[in-house]
Coordinates of C-alpha atoms in Angstrom, one line a residue:
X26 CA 207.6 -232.6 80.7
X27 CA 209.9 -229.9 81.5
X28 CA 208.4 -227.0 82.7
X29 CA 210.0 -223.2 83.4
X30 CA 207.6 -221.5 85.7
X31 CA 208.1 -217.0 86.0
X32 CA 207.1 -216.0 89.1
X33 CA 207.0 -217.8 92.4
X34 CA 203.8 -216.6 94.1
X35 CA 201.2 -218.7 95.4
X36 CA 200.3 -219.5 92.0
X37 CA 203.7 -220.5 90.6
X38 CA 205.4 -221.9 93.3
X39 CA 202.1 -224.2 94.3
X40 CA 201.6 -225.2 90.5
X41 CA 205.5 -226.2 90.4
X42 CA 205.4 -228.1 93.1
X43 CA 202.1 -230.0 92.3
X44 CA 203.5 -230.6 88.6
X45 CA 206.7 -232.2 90.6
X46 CA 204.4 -234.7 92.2
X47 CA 202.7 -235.8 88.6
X48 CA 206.6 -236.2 87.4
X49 CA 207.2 -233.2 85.6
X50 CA 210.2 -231.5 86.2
X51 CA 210.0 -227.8 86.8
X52 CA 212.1 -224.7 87.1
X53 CA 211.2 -221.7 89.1
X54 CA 212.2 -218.6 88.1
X55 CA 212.0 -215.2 90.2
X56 CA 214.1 -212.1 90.0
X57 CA 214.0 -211.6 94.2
X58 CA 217.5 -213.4 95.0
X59 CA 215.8 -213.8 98.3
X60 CA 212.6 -215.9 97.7
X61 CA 214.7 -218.4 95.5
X62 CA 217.4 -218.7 98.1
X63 CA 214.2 -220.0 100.5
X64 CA 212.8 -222.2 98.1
X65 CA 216.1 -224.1 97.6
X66 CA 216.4 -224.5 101.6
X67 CA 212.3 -226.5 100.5
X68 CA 211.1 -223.6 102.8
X69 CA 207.9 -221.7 101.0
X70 CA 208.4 -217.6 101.6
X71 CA 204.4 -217.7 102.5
X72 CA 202.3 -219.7 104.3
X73 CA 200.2 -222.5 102.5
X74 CA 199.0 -225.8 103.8
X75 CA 201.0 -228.7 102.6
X76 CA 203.2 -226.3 100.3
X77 CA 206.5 -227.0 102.5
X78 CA 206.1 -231.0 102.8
X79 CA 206.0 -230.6 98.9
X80 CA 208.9 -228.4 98.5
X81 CA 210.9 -231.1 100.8
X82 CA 210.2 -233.7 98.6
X83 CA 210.8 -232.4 95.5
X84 CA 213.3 -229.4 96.2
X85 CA 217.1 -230.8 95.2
X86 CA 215.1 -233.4 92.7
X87 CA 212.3 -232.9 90.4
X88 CA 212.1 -229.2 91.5
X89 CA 214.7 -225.7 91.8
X90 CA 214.5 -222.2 91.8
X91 CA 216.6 -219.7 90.1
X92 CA 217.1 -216.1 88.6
X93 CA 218.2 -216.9 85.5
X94 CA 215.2 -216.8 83.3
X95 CA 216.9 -217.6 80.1
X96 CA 218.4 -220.9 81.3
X97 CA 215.2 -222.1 82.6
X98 CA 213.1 -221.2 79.2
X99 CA 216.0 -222.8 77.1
X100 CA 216.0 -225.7 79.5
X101 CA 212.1 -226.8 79.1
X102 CA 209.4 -227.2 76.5
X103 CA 206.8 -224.9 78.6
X104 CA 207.0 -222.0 79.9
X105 CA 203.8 -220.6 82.4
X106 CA 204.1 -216.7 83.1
X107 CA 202.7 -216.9 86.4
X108 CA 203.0 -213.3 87.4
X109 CA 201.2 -210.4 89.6
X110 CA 198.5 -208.1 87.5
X111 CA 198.3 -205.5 90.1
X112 CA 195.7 -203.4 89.3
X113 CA 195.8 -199.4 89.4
X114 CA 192.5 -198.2 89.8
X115 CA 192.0 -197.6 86.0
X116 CA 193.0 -201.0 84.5
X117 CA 195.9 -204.2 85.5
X118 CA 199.5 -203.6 85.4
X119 CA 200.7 -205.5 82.8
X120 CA 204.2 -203.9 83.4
X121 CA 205.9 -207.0 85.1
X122 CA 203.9 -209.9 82.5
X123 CA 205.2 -207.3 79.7
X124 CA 208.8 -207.4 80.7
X125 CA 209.0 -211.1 81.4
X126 CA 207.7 -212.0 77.7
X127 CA 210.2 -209.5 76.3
X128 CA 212.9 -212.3 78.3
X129 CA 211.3 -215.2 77.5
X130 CA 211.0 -214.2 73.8
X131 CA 214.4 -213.4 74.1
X132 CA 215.5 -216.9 75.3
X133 CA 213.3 -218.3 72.6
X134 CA 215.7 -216.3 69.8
X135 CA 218.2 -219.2 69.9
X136 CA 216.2 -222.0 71.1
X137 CA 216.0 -224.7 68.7
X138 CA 212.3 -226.7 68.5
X139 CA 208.9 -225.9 69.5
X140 CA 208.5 -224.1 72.6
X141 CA 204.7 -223.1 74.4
X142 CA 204.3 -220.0 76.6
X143 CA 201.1 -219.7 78.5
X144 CA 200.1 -217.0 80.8
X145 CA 198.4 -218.2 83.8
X146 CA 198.4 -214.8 85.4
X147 CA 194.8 -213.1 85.8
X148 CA 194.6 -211.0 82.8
X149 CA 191.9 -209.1 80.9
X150 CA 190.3 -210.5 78.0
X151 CA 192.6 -210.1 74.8
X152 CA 195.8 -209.8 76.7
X153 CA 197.4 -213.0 75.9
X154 CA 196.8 -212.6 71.9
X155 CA 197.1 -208.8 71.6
X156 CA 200.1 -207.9 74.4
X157 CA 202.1 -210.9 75.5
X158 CA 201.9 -212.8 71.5
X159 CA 203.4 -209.9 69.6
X160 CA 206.2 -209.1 72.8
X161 CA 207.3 -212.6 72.5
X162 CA 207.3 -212.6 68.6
X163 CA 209.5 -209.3 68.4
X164 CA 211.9 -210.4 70.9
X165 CA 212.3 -214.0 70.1
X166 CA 212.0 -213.3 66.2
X167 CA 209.9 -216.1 65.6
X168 CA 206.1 -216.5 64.4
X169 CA 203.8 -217.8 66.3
X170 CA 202.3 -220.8 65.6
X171 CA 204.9 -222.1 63.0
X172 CA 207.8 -221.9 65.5
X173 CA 206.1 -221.6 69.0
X174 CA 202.8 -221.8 70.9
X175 CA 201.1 -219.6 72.8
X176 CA 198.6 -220.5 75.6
X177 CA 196.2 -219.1 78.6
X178 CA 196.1 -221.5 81.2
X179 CA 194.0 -219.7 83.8
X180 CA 194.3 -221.0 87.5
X181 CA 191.3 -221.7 89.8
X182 CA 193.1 -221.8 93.3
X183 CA 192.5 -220.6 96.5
X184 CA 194.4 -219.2 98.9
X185 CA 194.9 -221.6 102.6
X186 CA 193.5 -224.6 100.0
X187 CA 195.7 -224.0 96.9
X188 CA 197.8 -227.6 97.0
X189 CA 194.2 -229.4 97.2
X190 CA 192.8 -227.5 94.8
X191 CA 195.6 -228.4 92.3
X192 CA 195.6 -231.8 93.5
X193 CA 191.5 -232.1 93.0
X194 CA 191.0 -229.7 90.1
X195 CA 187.0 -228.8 89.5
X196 CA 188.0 -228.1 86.0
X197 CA 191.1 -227.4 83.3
X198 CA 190.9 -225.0 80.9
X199 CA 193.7 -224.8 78.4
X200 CA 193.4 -221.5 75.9
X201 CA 195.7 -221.2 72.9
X202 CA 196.3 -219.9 69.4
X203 CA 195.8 -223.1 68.0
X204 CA 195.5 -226.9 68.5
X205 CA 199.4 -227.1 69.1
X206 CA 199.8 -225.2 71.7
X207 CA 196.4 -226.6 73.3
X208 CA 197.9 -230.3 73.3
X209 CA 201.3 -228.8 74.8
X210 CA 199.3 -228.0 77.9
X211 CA 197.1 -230.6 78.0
X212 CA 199.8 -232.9 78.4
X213 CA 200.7 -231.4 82.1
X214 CA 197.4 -232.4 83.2
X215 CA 197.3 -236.2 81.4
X216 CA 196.8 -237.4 84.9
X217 CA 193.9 -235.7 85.7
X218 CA 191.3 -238.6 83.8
X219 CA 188.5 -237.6 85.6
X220 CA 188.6 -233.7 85.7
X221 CA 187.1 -232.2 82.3
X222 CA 189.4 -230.2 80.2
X223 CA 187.9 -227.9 78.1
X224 CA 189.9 -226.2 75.2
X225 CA 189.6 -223.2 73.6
X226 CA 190.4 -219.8 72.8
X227 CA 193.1 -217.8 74.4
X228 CA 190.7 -214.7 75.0
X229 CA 187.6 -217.6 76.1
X230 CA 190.1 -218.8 78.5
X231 CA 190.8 -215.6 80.3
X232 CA 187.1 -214.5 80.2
X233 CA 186.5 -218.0 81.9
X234 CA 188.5 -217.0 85.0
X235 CA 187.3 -213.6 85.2
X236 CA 183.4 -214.6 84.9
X237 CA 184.1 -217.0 87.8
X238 CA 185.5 -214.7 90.3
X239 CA 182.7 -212.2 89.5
X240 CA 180.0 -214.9 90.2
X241 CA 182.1 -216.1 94.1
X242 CA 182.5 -211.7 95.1
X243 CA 178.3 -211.8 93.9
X244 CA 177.1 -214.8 95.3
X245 CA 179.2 -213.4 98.3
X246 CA 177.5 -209.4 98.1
X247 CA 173.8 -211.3 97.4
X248 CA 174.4 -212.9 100.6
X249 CA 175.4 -209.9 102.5
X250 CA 172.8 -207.8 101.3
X251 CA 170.1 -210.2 102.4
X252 CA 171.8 -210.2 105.7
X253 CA 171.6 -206.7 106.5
X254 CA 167.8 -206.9 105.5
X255 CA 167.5 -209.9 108.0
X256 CA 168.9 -207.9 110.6
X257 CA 166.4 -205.4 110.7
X258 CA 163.3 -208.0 111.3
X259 CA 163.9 -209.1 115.1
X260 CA 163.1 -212.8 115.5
X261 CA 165.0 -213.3 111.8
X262 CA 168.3 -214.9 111.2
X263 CA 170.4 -214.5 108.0
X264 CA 172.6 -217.9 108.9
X265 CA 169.2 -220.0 109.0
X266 CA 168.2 -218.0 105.8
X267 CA 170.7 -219.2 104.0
X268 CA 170.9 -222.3 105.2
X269 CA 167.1 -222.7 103.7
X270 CA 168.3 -221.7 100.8
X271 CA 171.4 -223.8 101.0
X272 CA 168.3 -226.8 100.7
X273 CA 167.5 -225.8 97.1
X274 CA 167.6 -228.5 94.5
X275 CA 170.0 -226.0 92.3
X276 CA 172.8 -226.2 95.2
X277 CA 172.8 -229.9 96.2
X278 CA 174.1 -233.0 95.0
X279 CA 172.6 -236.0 95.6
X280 CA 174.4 -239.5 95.6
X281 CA 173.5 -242.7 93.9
X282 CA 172.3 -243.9 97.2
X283 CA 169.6 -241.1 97.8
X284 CA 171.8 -239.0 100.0
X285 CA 171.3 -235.2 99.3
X286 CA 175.0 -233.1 100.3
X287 CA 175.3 -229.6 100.0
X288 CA 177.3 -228.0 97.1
X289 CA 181.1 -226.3 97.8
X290 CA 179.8 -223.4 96.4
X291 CA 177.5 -222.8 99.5
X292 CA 180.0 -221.5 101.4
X293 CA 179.9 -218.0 99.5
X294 CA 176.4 -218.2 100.1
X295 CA 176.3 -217.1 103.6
X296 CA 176.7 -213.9 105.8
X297 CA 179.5 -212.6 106.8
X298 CA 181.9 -209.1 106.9
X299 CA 183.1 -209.2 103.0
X300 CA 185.5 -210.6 100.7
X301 CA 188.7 -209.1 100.3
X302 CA 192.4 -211.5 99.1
X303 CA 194.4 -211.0 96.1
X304 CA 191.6 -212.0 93.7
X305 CA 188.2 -210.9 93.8
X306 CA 188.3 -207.4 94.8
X307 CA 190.9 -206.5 92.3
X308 CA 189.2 -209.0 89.6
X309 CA 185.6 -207.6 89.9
X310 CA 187.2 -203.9 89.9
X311 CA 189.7 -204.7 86.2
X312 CA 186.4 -206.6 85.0
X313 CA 184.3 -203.1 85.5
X314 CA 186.9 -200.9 84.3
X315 CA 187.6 -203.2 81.2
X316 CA 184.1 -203.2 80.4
X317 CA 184.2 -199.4 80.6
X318 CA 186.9 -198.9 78.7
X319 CA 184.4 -200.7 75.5
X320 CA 181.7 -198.1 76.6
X321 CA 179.7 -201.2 78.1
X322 CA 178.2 -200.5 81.9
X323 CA 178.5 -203.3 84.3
X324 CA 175.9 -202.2 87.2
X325 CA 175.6 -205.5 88.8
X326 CA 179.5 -205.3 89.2
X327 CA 179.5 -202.2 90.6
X328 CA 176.9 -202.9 93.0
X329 CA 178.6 -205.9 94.5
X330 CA 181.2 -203.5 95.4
X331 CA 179.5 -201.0 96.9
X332 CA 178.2 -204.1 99.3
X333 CA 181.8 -205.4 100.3
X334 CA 182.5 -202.0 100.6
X335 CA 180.2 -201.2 102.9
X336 CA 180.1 -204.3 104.9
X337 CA 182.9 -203.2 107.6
X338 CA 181.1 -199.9 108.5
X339 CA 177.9 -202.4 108.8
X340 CA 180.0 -204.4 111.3
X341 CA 181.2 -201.3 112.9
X342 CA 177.6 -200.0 113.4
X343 CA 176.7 -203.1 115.3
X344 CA 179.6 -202.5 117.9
X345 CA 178.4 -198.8 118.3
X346 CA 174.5 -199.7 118.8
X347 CA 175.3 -202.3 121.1
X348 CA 178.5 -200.5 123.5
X349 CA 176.1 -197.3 123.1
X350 CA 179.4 -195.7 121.0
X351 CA 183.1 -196.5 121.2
X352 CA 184.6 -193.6 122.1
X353 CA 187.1 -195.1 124.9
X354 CA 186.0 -198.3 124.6
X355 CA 188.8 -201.5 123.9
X356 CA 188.1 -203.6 120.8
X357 CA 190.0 -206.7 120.1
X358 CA 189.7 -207.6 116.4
X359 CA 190.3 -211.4 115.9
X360 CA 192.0 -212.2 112.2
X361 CA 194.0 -209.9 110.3
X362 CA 194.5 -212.7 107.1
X363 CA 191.6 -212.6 104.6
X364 CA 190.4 -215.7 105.1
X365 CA 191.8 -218.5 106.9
X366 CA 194.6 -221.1 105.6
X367 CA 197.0 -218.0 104.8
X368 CA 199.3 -215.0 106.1
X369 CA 198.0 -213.0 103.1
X370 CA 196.4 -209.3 104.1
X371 CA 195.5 -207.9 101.2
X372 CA 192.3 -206.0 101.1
X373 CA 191.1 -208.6 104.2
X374 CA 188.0 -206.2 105.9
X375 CA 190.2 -206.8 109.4
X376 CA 191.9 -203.0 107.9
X377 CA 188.9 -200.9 107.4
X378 CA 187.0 -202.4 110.4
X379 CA 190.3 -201.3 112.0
X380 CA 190.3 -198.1 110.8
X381 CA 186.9 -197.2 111.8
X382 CA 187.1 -198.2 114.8
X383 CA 189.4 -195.7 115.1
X384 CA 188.1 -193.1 113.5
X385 CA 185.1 -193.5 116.3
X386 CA 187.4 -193.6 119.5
X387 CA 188.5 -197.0 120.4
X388 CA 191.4 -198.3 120.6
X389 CA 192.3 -201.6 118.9
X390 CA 194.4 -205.0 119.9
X391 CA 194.7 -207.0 117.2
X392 CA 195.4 -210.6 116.6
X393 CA 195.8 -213.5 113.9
X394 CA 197.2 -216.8 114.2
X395 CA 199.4 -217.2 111.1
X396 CA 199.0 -213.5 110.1
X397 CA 200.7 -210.7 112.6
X398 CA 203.6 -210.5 111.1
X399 CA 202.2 -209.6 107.9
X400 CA 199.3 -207.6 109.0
X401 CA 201.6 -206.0 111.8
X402 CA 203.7 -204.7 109.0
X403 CA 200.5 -202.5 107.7
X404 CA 199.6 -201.5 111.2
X405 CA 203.2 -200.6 112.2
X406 CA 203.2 -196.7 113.6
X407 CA 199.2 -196.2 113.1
X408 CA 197.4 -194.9 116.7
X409 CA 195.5 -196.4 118.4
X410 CA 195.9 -199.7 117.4
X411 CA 198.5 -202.6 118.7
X412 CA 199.1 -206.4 117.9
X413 CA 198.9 -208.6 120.3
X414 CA 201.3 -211.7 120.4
X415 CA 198.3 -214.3 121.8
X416 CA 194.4 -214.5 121.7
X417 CA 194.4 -213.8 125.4
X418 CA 196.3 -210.9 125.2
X419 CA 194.2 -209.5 122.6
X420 CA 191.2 -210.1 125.0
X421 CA 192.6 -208.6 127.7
X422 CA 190.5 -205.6 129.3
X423 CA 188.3 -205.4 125.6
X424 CA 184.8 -204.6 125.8
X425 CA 184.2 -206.3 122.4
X426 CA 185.5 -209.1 120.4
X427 CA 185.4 -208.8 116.8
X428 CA 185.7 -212.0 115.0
X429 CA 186.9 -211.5 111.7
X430 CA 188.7 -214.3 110.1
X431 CA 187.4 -218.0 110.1
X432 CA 190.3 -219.5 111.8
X433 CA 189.3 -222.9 114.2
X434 CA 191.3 -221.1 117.2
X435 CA 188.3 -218.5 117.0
X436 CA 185.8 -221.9 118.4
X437 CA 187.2 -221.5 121.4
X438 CA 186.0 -217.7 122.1
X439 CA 182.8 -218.2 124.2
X440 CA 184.1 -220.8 126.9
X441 CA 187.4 -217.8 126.9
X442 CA 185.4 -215.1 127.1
X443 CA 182.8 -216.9 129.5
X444 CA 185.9 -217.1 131.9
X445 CA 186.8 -213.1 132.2
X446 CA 185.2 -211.3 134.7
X447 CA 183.6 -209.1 132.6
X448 CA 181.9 -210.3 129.7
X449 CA 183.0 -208.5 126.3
X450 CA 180.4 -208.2 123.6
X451 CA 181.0 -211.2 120.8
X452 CA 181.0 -210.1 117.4
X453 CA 180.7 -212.7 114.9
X454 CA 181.8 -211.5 111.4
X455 CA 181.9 -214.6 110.3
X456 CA 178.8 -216.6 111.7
X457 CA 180.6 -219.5 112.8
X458 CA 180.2 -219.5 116.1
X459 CA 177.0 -221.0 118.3
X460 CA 175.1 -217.8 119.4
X461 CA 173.2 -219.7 122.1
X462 CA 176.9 -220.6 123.7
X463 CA 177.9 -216.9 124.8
X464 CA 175.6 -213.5 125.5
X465 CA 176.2 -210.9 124.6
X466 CA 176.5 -212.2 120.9
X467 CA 176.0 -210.4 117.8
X468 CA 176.4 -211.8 114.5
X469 CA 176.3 -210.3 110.8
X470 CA 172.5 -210.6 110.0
X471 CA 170.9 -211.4 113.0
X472 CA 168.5 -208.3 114.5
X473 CA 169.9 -207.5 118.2
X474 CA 167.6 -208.6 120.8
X475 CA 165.6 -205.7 122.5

């Protein structure tokens, strides 16, 4: 198929080039001049594994980038709006997704055939049939249904594992207006024989991707709140908690052979300093204000919030307790990104663990592997706080270690820190670390020992 693609974030540009390797050709289309420029050098402008081997194969071929939007929709037979939904405190921004269906629609005005648009940018239930329909009929002058198709084609990628995930899809679901539009889509993913594909309703669709965010940030908050309970029972560790409960029937699979393998979803069951990234803090938040914006209360929502809000401080308090309090005390926070796999900082816990560090004295070195220069940009100028070009120099002189992102160069603290001559306190944020292979340790959920 041919396949215009608006916006070239880590959802667009991934999806494009994963579509290239299934032999669809694809158009990207962004209105920064500057990110197209990279992607026709086959350079990615973020950091994704396996993202740039993909752009090199395909970039010059199967695969380009442009700015002119109206070319690309005129040139394909699918166009995905794949487009940031910031979201304001109130409710998403639909101010970018608005604007690019007033184009698209516009292209469509003098495009001869059938033509599908799906949205595969996060958006609120009723978006796609009530906002981006109606914008694409008025500008393209054309009815829906009879002379084009209209689709929600939610993604289900992660961040640091988004080419894999497209490449080993858990599930497809294809929303639309009507059967046309669904088979449109369904066609992208013909390859994909043994992942289900389950078609629906436009507003079913969306309501799909928001209800399985929500679950990952509670599974996540559940986990964290049973953590800080552990940690006030000496003798008690959250990690073996939850690796008990990791043994359930519920979150295994077991093989035809016998063999009994933990689920994929067990790794949001475990303790740890809070989620942050560019989907489930702002998904959980839009999901809470939409429901209050119907009069309907979401308590459970609001509660996992308050947890990952309050999971820093927690981590905070454990440095405190244990340095007898931080006033003049060096802290080396290890992992700026939000999770590992990616240079992306947004709302990572690395920033208000930061922050209240400061707020409490200490001064701050902090480090990422993939991440400083987009983390050092949102530390630039703030006291009290520098980044440090190399692990060691982020160690240097600290009285703790903070571990905060999941990254394999973290495995190697304990021999490092075994080696200075004076032995910082280990945080673990992230419990993946032996705590029997370095004291001082600490970890999220495990009582201090007296």
């Amino acid at each position: 198929m041919r396949v215009s693609i608006i916006g070239t974030g880590y959802v667009g540009l991934v999806t494009g080039a994963c579509l290239c390797e299934k032999g669809h050709s694809v158009v990207c289309v962004d209105t920064d001049r500057r990110k197209v420029e990279v992607i026709a050098q086959a350079k990615a402008p973020f950091h994704e594994p396996g993202l740039d081997a993909l752009l090199e194969r395909h970039v010059g071929g199967l695969l380009s980038a442009t700015t002119d939007l109206r070319a690309a929709v005129q040139g394909s037979d699918l166009t995905l709006l794949a487009i940031g939904t910031p979201f304001d405190g109130r409710h998403i921004d639909l101010t970018y997704v608005r604007e690019a269906a007033r184009q698209v629609g516009a292209a469509l005005r003098d495009k001869a055939g059938y033509h599908v648009v799906a949205v595969k940018s996060t958006v609120v239930p009723g978006t796609t049939d009530g906002v981006v329909l109606p914008i694409l009929e008025e500008a393209s002058g054309k009815r829906a249904g009879a002379d084009f198709g209209v689709g929600m084609n939610p993604e289900f990628l992660s961040e640091g594992s988004a080419v894999e995930d497209f490449r080993h899809p858990d599930r497809i679901v294809v929303g639309g207006i009507d059967r046309r539009s669904q088979d449109v889509q369904a066609e992208l993913y013909r390859d994909f024989a043994d992942t289900p594909i389950l078609c629906t309703s436009n507003a079913t669709a969306e309501f799909i991707k928001y209800g399985s965010n929500a679950l990952l940030a509670t599974l996540i908050s559940f986990s964290n709140e049973i953590a800080n309970l552990c940690a006030t029972v000496p003798g008690v560790d959250a990690a073996e908690v939850m690796r008990g409960v990791h043994l359930m029937r519920e979150l295994q699979h077991r093989l035809p052979d016998g063999e009994r393998r933990p689920a994929g979803i067990n790794s949001f069951i475990f303790p740890g300093c809070g989620f942050g990234g560019s989907c489930l803090p702002k998904d959980v938040k839009a999901l809470a204000a939409w429901g209050a914006s119907r009069e309907r209360s979401t308590p459970l929502l609001d509660a996992v919030l308050t947890v990952n809000h309050g999971q820093p401080r927690v981590m905070v308090d454990m440095v405190e307790r244990a340095l007898g309090g931080l006033r003049g005390r060096k802290a080396a926070v290890l992992g700026l990104a939000f999770k590992p796999g990616t240079d992306d900082v947004r709302e990572s816990p690395a920033f208000p663990i930061i922050a209240e560090l400061i707020d409490r004295g200490a001064a701050v070195r902090a480090y990422d592997p993939v991440a400083n220069g987009t983390g050092g940009a949102l530390l630039a100028g703030k006291a009290g706080v520098a980044v440090a070009a190399s692990l060691d120099e982020a160690l240097a002189g600290a009285d703790t270690a903070i571990l905060v992102t999941r990254w394999e160069d973290f495995r190697a603290l304990p021999e490092m820190l075994a080696q200075m001559s004076s032995r910082p306190l280990l945080v673990d944020g992230r419990r993946m670390l032996d705590r029997a292979a370095y004291a001082p340790y600490l970890g999220v959920g495990l009582a201090p020992e007296t």
